[in-house]
mmCIF file of C-alpha atoms in Angstrom:
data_model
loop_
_atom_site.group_PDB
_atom_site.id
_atom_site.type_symbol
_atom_site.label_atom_id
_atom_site.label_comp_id
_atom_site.label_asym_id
_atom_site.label_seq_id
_atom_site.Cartn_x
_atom_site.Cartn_y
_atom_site.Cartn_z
ATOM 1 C CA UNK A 1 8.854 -17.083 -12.854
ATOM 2 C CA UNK A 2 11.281 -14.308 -11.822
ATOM 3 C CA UNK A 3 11.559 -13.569 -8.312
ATOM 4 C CA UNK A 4 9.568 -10.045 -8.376
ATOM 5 C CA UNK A 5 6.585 -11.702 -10.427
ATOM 6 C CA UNK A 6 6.548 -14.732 -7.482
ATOM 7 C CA UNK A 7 6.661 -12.346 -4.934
ATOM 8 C CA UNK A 8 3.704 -10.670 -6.020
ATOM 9 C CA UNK A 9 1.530 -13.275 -6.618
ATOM 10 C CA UNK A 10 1.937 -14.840 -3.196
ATOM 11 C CA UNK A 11 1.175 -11.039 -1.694
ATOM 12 C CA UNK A 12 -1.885 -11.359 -2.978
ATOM 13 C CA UNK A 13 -2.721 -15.122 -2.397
ATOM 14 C CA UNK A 14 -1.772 -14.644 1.418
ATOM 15 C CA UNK A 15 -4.055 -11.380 1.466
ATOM 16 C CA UNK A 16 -7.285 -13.217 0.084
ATOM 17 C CA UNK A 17 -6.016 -16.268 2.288
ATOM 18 C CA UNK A 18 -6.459 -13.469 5.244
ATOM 19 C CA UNK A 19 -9.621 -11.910 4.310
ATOM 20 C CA UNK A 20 -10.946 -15.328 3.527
ATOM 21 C CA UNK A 21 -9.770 -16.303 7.792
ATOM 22 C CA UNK A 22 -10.991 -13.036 9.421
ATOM 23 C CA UNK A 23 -14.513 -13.376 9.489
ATOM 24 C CA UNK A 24 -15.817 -9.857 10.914
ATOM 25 C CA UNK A 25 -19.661 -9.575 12.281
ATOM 26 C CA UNK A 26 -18.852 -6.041 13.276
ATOM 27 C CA UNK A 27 -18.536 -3.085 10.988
ATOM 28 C CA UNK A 28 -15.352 -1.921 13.045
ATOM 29 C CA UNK A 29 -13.972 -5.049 12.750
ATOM 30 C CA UNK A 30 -14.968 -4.791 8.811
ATOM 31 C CA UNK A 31 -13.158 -1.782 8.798
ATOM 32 C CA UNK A 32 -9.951 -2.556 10.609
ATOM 33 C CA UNK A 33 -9.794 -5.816 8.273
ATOM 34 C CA UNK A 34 -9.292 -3.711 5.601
ATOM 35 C CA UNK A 35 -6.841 -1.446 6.669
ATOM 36 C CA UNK A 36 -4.772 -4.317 8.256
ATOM 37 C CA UNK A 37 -4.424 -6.017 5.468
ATOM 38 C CA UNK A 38 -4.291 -3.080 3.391
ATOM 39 C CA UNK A 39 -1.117 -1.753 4.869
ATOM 40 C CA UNK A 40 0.628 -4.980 5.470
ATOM 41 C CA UNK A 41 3.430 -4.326 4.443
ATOM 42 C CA UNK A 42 6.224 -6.941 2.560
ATOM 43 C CA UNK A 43 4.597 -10.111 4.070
ATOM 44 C CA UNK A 44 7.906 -11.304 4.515
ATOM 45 C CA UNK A 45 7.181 -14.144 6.914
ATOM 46 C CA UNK A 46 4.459 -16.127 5.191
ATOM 47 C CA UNK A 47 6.751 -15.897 1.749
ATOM 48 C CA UNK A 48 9.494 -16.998 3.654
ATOM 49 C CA UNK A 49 7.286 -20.001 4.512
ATOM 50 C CA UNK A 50 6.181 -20.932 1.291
ATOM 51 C CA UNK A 51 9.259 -20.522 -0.082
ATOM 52 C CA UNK A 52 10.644 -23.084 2.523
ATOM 53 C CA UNK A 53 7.983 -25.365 1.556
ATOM 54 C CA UNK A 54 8.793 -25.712 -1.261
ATOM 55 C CA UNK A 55 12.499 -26.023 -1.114
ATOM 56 C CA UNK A 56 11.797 -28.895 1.124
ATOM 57 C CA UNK A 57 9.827 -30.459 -1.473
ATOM 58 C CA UNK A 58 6.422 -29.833 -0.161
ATOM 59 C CA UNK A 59 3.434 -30.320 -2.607
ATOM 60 C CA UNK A 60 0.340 -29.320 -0.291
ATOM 61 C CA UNK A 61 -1.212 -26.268 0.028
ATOM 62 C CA UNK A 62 -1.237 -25.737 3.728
ATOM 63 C CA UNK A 63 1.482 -23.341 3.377
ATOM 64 C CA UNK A 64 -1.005 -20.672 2.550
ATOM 65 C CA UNK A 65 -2.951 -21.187 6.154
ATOM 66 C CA UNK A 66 0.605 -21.357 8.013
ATOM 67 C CA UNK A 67 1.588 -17.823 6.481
ATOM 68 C CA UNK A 68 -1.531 -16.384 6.737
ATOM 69 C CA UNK A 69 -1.872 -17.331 10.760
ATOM 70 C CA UNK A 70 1.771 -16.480 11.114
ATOM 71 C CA UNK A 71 0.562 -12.915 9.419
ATOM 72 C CA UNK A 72 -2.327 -12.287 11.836
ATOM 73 C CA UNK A 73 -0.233 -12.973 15.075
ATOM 74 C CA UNK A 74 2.621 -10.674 13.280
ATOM 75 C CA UNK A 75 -0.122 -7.564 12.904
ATOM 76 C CA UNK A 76 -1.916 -8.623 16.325
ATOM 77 C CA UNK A 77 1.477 -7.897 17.598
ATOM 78 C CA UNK A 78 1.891 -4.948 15.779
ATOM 79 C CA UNK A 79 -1.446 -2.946 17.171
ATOM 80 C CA UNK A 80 -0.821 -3.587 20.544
ATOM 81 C CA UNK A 81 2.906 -2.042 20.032
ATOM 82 C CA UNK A 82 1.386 0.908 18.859
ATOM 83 C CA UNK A 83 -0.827 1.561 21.817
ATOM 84 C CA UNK A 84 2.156 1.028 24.068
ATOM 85 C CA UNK A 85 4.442 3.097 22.066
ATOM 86 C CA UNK A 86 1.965 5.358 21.388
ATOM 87 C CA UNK A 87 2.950 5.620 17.481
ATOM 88 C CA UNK A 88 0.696 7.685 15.192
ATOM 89 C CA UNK A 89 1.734 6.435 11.972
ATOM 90 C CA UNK A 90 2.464 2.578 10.813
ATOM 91 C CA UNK A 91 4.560 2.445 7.775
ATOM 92 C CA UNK A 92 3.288 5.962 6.170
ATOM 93 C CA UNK A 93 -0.314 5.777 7.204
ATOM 94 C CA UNK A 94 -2.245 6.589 10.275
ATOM 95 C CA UNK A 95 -1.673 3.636 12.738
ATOM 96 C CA UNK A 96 -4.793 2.291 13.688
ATOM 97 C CA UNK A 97 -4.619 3.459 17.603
ATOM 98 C CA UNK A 98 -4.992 6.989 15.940
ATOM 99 C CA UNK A 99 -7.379 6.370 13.441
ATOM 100 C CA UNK A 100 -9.653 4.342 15.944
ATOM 101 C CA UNK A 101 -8.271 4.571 19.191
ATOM 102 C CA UNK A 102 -6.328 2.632 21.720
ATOM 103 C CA UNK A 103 -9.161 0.450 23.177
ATOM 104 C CA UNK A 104 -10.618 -0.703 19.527
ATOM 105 C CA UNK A 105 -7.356 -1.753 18.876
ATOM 106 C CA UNK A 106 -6.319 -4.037 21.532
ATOM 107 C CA UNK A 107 -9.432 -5.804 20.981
ATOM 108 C CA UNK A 108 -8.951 -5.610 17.325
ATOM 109 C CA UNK A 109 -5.507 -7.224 18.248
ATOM 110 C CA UNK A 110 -6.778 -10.108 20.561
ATOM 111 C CA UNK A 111 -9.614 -10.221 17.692
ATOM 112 C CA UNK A 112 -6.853 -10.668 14.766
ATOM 113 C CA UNK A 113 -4.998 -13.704 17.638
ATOM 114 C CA UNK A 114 -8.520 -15.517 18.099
ATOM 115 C CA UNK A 115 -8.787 -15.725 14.366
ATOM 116 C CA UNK A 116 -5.540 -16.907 14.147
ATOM 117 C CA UNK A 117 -5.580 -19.267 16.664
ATOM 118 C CA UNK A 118 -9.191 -20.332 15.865
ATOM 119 C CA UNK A 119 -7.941 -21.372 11.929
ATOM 120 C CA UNK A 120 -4.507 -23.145 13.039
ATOM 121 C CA UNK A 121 -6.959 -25.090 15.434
ATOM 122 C CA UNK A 122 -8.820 -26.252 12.539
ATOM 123 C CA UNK A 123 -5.665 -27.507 10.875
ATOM 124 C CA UNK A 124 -5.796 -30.447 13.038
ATOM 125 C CA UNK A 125 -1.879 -30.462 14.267
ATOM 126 C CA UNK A 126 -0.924 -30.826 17.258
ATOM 127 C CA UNK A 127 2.805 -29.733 16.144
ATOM 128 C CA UNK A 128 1.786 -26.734 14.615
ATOM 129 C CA UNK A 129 -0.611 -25.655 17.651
ATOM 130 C CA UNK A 130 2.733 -25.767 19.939
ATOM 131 C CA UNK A 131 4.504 -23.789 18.011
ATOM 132 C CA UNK A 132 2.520 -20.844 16.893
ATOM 133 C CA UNK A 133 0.992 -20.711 20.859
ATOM 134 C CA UNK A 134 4.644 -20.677 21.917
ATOM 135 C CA UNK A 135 5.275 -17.596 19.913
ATOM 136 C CA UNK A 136 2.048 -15.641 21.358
ATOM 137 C CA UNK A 137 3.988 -16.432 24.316
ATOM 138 C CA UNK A 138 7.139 -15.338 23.535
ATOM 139 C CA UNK A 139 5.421 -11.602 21.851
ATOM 140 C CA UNK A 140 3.649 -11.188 25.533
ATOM 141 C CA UNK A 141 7.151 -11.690 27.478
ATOM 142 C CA UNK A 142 9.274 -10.234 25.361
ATOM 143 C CA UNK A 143 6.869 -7.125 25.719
ATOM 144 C CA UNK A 144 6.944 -6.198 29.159
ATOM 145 C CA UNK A 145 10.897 -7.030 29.113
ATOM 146 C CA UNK A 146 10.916 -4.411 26.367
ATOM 147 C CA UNK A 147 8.479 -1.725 28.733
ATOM 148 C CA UNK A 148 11.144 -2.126 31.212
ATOM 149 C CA UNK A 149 14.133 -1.616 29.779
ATOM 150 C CA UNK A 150 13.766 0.010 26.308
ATOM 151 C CA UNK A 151 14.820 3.727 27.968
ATOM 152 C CA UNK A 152 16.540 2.184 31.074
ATOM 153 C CA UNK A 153 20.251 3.350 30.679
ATOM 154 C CA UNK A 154 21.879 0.086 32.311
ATOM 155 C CA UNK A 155 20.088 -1.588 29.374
ATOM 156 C CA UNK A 156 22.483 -4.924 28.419
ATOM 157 C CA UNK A 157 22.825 -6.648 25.014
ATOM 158 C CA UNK A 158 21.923 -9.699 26.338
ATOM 159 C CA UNK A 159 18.128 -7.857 27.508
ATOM 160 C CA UNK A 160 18.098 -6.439 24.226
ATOM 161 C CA UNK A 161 18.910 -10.358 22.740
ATOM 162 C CA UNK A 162 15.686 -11.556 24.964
ATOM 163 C CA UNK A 163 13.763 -9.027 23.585
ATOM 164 C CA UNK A 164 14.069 -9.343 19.917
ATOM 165 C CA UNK A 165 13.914 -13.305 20.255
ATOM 166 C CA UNK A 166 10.080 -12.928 21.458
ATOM 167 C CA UNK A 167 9.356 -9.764 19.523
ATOM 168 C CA UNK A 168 10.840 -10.820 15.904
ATOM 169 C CA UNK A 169 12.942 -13.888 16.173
ATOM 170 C CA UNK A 170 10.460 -16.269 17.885
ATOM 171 C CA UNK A 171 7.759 -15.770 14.912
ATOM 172 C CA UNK A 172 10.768 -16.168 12.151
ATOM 173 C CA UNK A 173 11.343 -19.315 13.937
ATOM 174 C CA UNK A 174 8.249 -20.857 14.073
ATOM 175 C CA UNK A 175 7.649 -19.671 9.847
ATOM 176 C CA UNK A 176 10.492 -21.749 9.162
ATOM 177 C CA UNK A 177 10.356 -24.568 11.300
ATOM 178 C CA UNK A 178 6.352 -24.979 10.413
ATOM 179 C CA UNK A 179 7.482 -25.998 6.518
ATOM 180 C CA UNK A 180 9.602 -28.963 7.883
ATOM 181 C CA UNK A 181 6.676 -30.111 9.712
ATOM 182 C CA UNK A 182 3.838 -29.509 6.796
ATOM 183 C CA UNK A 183 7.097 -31.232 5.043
ATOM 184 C CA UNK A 184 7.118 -34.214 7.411
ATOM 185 C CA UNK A 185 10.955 -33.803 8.010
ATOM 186 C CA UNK A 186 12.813 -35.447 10.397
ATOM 187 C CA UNK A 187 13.239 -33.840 14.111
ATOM 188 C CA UNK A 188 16.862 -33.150 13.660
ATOM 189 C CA UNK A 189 15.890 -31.395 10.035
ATOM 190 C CA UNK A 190 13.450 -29.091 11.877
ATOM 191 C CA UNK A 191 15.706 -27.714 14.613
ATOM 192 C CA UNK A 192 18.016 -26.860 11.925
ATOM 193 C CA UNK A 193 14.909 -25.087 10.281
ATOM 194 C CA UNK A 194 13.995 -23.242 13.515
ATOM 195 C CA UNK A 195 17.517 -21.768 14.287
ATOM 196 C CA UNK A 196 17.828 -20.958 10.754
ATOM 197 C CA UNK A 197 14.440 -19.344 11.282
ATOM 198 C CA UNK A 198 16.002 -17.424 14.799
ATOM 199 C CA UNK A 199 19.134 -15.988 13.551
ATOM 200 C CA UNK A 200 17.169 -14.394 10.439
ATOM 201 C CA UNK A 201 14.781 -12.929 12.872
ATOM 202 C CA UNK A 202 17.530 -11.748 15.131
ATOM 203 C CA UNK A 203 18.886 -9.687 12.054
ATOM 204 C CA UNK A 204 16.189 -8.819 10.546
ATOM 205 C CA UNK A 205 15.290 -6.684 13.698
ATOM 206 C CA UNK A 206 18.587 -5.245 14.220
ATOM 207 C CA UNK A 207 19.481 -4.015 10.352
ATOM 208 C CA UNK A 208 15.714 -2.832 11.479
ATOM 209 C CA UNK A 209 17.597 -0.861 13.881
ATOM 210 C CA UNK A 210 20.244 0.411 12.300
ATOM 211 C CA UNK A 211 17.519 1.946 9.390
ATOM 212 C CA UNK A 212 16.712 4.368 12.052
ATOM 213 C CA UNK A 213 20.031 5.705 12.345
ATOM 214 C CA UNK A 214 21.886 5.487 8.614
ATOM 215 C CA UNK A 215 18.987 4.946 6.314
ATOM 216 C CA UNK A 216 15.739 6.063 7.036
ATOM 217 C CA UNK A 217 13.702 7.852 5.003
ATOM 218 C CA UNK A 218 11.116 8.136 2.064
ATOM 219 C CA UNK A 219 12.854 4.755 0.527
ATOM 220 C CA UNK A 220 12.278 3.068 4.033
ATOM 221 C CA UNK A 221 8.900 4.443 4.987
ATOM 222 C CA UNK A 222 10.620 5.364 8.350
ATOM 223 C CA UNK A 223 10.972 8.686 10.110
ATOM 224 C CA UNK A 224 14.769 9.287 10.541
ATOM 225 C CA UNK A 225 15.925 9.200 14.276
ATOM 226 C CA UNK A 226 12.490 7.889 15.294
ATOM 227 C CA UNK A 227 13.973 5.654 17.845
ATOM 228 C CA UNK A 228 16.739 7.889 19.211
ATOM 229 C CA UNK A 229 14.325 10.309 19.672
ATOM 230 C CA UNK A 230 11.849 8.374 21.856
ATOM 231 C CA UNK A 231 14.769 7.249 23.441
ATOM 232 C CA UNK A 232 14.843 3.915 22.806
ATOM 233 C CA UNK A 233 17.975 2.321 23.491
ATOM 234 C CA UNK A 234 18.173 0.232 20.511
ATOM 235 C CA UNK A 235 21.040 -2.016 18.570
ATOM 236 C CA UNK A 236 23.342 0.327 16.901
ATOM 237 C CA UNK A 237 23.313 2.628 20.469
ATOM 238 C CA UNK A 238 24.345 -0.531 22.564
ATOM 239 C CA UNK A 239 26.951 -1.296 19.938
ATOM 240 C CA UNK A 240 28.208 1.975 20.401
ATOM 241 C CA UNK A 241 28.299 1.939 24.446
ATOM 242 C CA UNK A 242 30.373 -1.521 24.372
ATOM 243 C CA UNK A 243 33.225 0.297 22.749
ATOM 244 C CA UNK A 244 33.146 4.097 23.447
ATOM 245 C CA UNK A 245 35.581 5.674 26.454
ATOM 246 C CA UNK A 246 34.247 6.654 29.601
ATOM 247 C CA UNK A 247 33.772 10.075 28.458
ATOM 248 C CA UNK A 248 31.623 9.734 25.034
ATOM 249 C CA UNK A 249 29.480 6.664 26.689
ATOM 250 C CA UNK A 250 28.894 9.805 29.310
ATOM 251 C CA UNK A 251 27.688 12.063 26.516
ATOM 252 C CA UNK A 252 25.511 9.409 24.604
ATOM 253 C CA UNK A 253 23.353 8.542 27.896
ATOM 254 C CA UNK A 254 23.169 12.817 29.084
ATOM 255 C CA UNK A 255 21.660 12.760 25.445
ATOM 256 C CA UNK A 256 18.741 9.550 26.008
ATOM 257 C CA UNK A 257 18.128 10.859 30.179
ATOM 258 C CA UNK A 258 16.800 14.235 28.475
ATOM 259 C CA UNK A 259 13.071 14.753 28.404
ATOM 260 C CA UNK A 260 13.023 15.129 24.653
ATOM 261 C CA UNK A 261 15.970 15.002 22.251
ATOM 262 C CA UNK A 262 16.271 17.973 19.516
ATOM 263 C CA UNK A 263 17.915 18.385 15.996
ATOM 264 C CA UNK A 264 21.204 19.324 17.764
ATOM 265 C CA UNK A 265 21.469 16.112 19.460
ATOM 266 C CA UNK A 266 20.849 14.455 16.543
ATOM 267 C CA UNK A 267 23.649 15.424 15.216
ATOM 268 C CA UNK A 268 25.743 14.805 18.365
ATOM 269 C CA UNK A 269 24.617 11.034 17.952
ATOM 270 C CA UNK A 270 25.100 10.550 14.906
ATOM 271 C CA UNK A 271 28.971 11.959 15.538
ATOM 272 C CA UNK A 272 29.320 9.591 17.874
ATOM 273 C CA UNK A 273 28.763 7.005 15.947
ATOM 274 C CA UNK A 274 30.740 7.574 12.982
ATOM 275 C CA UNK A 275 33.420 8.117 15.130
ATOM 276 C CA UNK A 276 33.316 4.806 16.474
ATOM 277 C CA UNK A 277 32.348 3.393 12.756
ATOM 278 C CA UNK A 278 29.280 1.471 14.194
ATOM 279 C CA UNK A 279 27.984 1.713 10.784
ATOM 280 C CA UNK A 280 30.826 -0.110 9.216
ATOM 281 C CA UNK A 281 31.197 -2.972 11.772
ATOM 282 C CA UNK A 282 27.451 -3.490 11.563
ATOM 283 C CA UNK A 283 27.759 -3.597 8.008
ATOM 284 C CA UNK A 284 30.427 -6.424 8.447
ATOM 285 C CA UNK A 285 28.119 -8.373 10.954
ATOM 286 C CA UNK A 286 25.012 -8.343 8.766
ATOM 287 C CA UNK A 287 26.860 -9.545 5.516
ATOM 288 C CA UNK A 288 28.507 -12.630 8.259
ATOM 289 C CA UNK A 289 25.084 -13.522 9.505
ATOM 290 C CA UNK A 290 23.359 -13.401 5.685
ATOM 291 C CA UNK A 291 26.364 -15.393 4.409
ATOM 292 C CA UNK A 292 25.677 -17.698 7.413
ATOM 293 C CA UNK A 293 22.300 -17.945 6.297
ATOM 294 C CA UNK A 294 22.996 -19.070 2.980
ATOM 295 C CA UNK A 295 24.951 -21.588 3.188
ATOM 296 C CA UNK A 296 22.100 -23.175 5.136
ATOM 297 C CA UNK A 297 20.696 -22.926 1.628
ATOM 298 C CA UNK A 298 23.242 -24.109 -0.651
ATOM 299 C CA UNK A 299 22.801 -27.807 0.749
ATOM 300 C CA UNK A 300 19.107 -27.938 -1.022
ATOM 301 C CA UNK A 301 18.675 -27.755 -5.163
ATOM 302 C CA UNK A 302 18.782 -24.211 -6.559
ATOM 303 C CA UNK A 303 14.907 -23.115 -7.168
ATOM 304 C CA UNK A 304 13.506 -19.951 -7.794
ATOM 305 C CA UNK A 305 11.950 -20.152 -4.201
ATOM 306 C CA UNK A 306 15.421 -20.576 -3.435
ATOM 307 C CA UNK A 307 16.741 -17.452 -5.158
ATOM 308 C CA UNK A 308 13.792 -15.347 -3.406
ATOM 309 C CA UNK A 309 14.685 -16.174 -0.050
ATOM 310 C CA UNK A 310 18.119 -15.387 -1.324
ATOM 311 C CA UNK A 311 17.036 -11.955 -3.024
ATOM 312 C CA UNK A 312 15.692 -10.481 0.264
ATOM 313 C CA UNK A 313 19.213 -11.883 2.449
ATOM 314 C CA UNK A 314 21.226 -9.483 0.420
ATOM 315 C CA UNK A 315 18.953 -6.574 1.332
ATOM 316 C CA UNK A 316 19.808 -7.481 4.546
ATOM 317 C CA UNK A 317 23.561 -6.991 4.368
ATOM 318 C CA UNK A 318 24.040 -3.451 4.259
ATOM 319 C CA UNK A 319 22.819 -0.120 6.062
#
């Protein structure tokens, strides 16, 4: 099966798997259901999984309850972000704090971790318990690090680090290292699997952040500049205060200490960083990190799980 054709059936297996785990009694809860798993997005995580599975040589079918609860602490995650960012749309569509309100969706958040929590529970592994609890963990810390420092100008890269290893990495991590233990590998095998897991995560969320300044749009689903103008101090802006003089690092942070940020100062950003050519020497990290990542891969047999996982790296290598 071609890559496109396997990624589209397991979309739809780990959506039934997810409609099949949250079991509503409320018709709000109905309702959110749907629309969760309606705009979920790439499910990127749990077909990461499988696909790990079964490059390990896994035959069982647990990997479908693995993705799935990975899935529901992913979008758990996701509604209580947009509460505390305050976002009114979630990749093109209303987010749900606008549709239904703040309150109905923290509790449709903490709803979405109970079911998740309540179904890896019933999987009967003690492995698999510590892992995915160490991740809620990691989302709740990694949270009010963000609050704190997101617009905070003395912001460092190694805050930023902390942050996206509980918001992004920690979950990437646990994905990956959860098919060596549904594949019984050894200990030494899994903590390969984890890190693997960690550094995907790590740049998954920072090409993430580069979209905002060199490629969103309708393609992306994301509102160009989004970040720069909340004033988020995210990835590519860091980047850019390592290496800019005293003067332009000056300019960038009079541009994120004003109340709101206007079309003008997008373009004063975005001169700023072509000047330094953060785009470029991203561009040359990400395609290190992906080629990192697959020679991880080239030590197992070439499969068409295999090629998937390597079909999505390479979208990963350039902004």
């Amino acid at each position: 099966m071609k890559a496109k054709g396997l990624k589209d059936l397991l979309v739809r297996k780990f959506d039934k798997k997810l409609k099949d785990i949250i079991d509503e009694d409320l018709r709000i809860l109905a309702e959110i259901k749907e629309y969760t798993i309606r705009s979920g997005g790439k499910r990127i995580r749990p077909i990461l999984h499988y696909c790990l599975c079964k490059i390990l040589g896994y035959k069982g079918d647990k990997y479908s309850d693995v993705g799935a609860i990975a899935e529901l602490i992913h979008a758990a995650s996701l509604l209580h972000d947009d509460v505390v960012d305050e976002a009114q749309t979630r990749r093109g569509m209303p987010s749900v704090p606008s549709k239904f309100g703040n309150k109905t969706s923290i509790l449709a958040g903490d709803y979405l971790l109970a079911c998740g929590i309540d179904h890896l529970n019933s999987l009967g592994s003690p492995d698999l318990m510590d892992l995915f609890t160490t991740v809620i963990k990691d989302l709740s810390v990694s949270e009010l690090i963000q609050m704190e420092w997101e617009k905070n100008p003395k912001i460092t890269l190694d805050i930023y680090n902390k942050v996206v290893y509980g918001k992004t990495a920690s979950l990437f991590g646990a994905v990956s290292e959860a098919a060596g233990i549904l594949a019984e590998v050894h200990k030494k095998t899994r903590k390969k699997l984890h890190e693997f897991g960690i550094r995907l995560g790590s740049l998954f969320q920072k090409q993430d952040d580069a979209i905002d300044y060199f490629q969103a749009g309708d393609q992306t689903g994301k509102i160009p500049l989004k970040d720069f103008r909340n004033g988020l101090y995210t990835y590519p802006i860091l980047k850019l205060l390592e290496i800019a003089d005293k003067n332009d690092k000056k300019l960038a942070h009079s541009l994120f200490a004003k109340e709101e940020r206007n079309s003008d100062d997008d373009l004063v950003i975005l001169s700023l960083l072509n000047r330094y050519n953060i785009r470029k020497s991203l561009n040359e990290e990400f395609v290190a990190d992906v080629e990192g990542l697959l020679s991880f891969l080239k030590s197992y047999p070439e499969s068409n799980e295999g090629n998937l996982v390597k079909e999505q790296f390479r979208k990963l290598m350039e902004v």
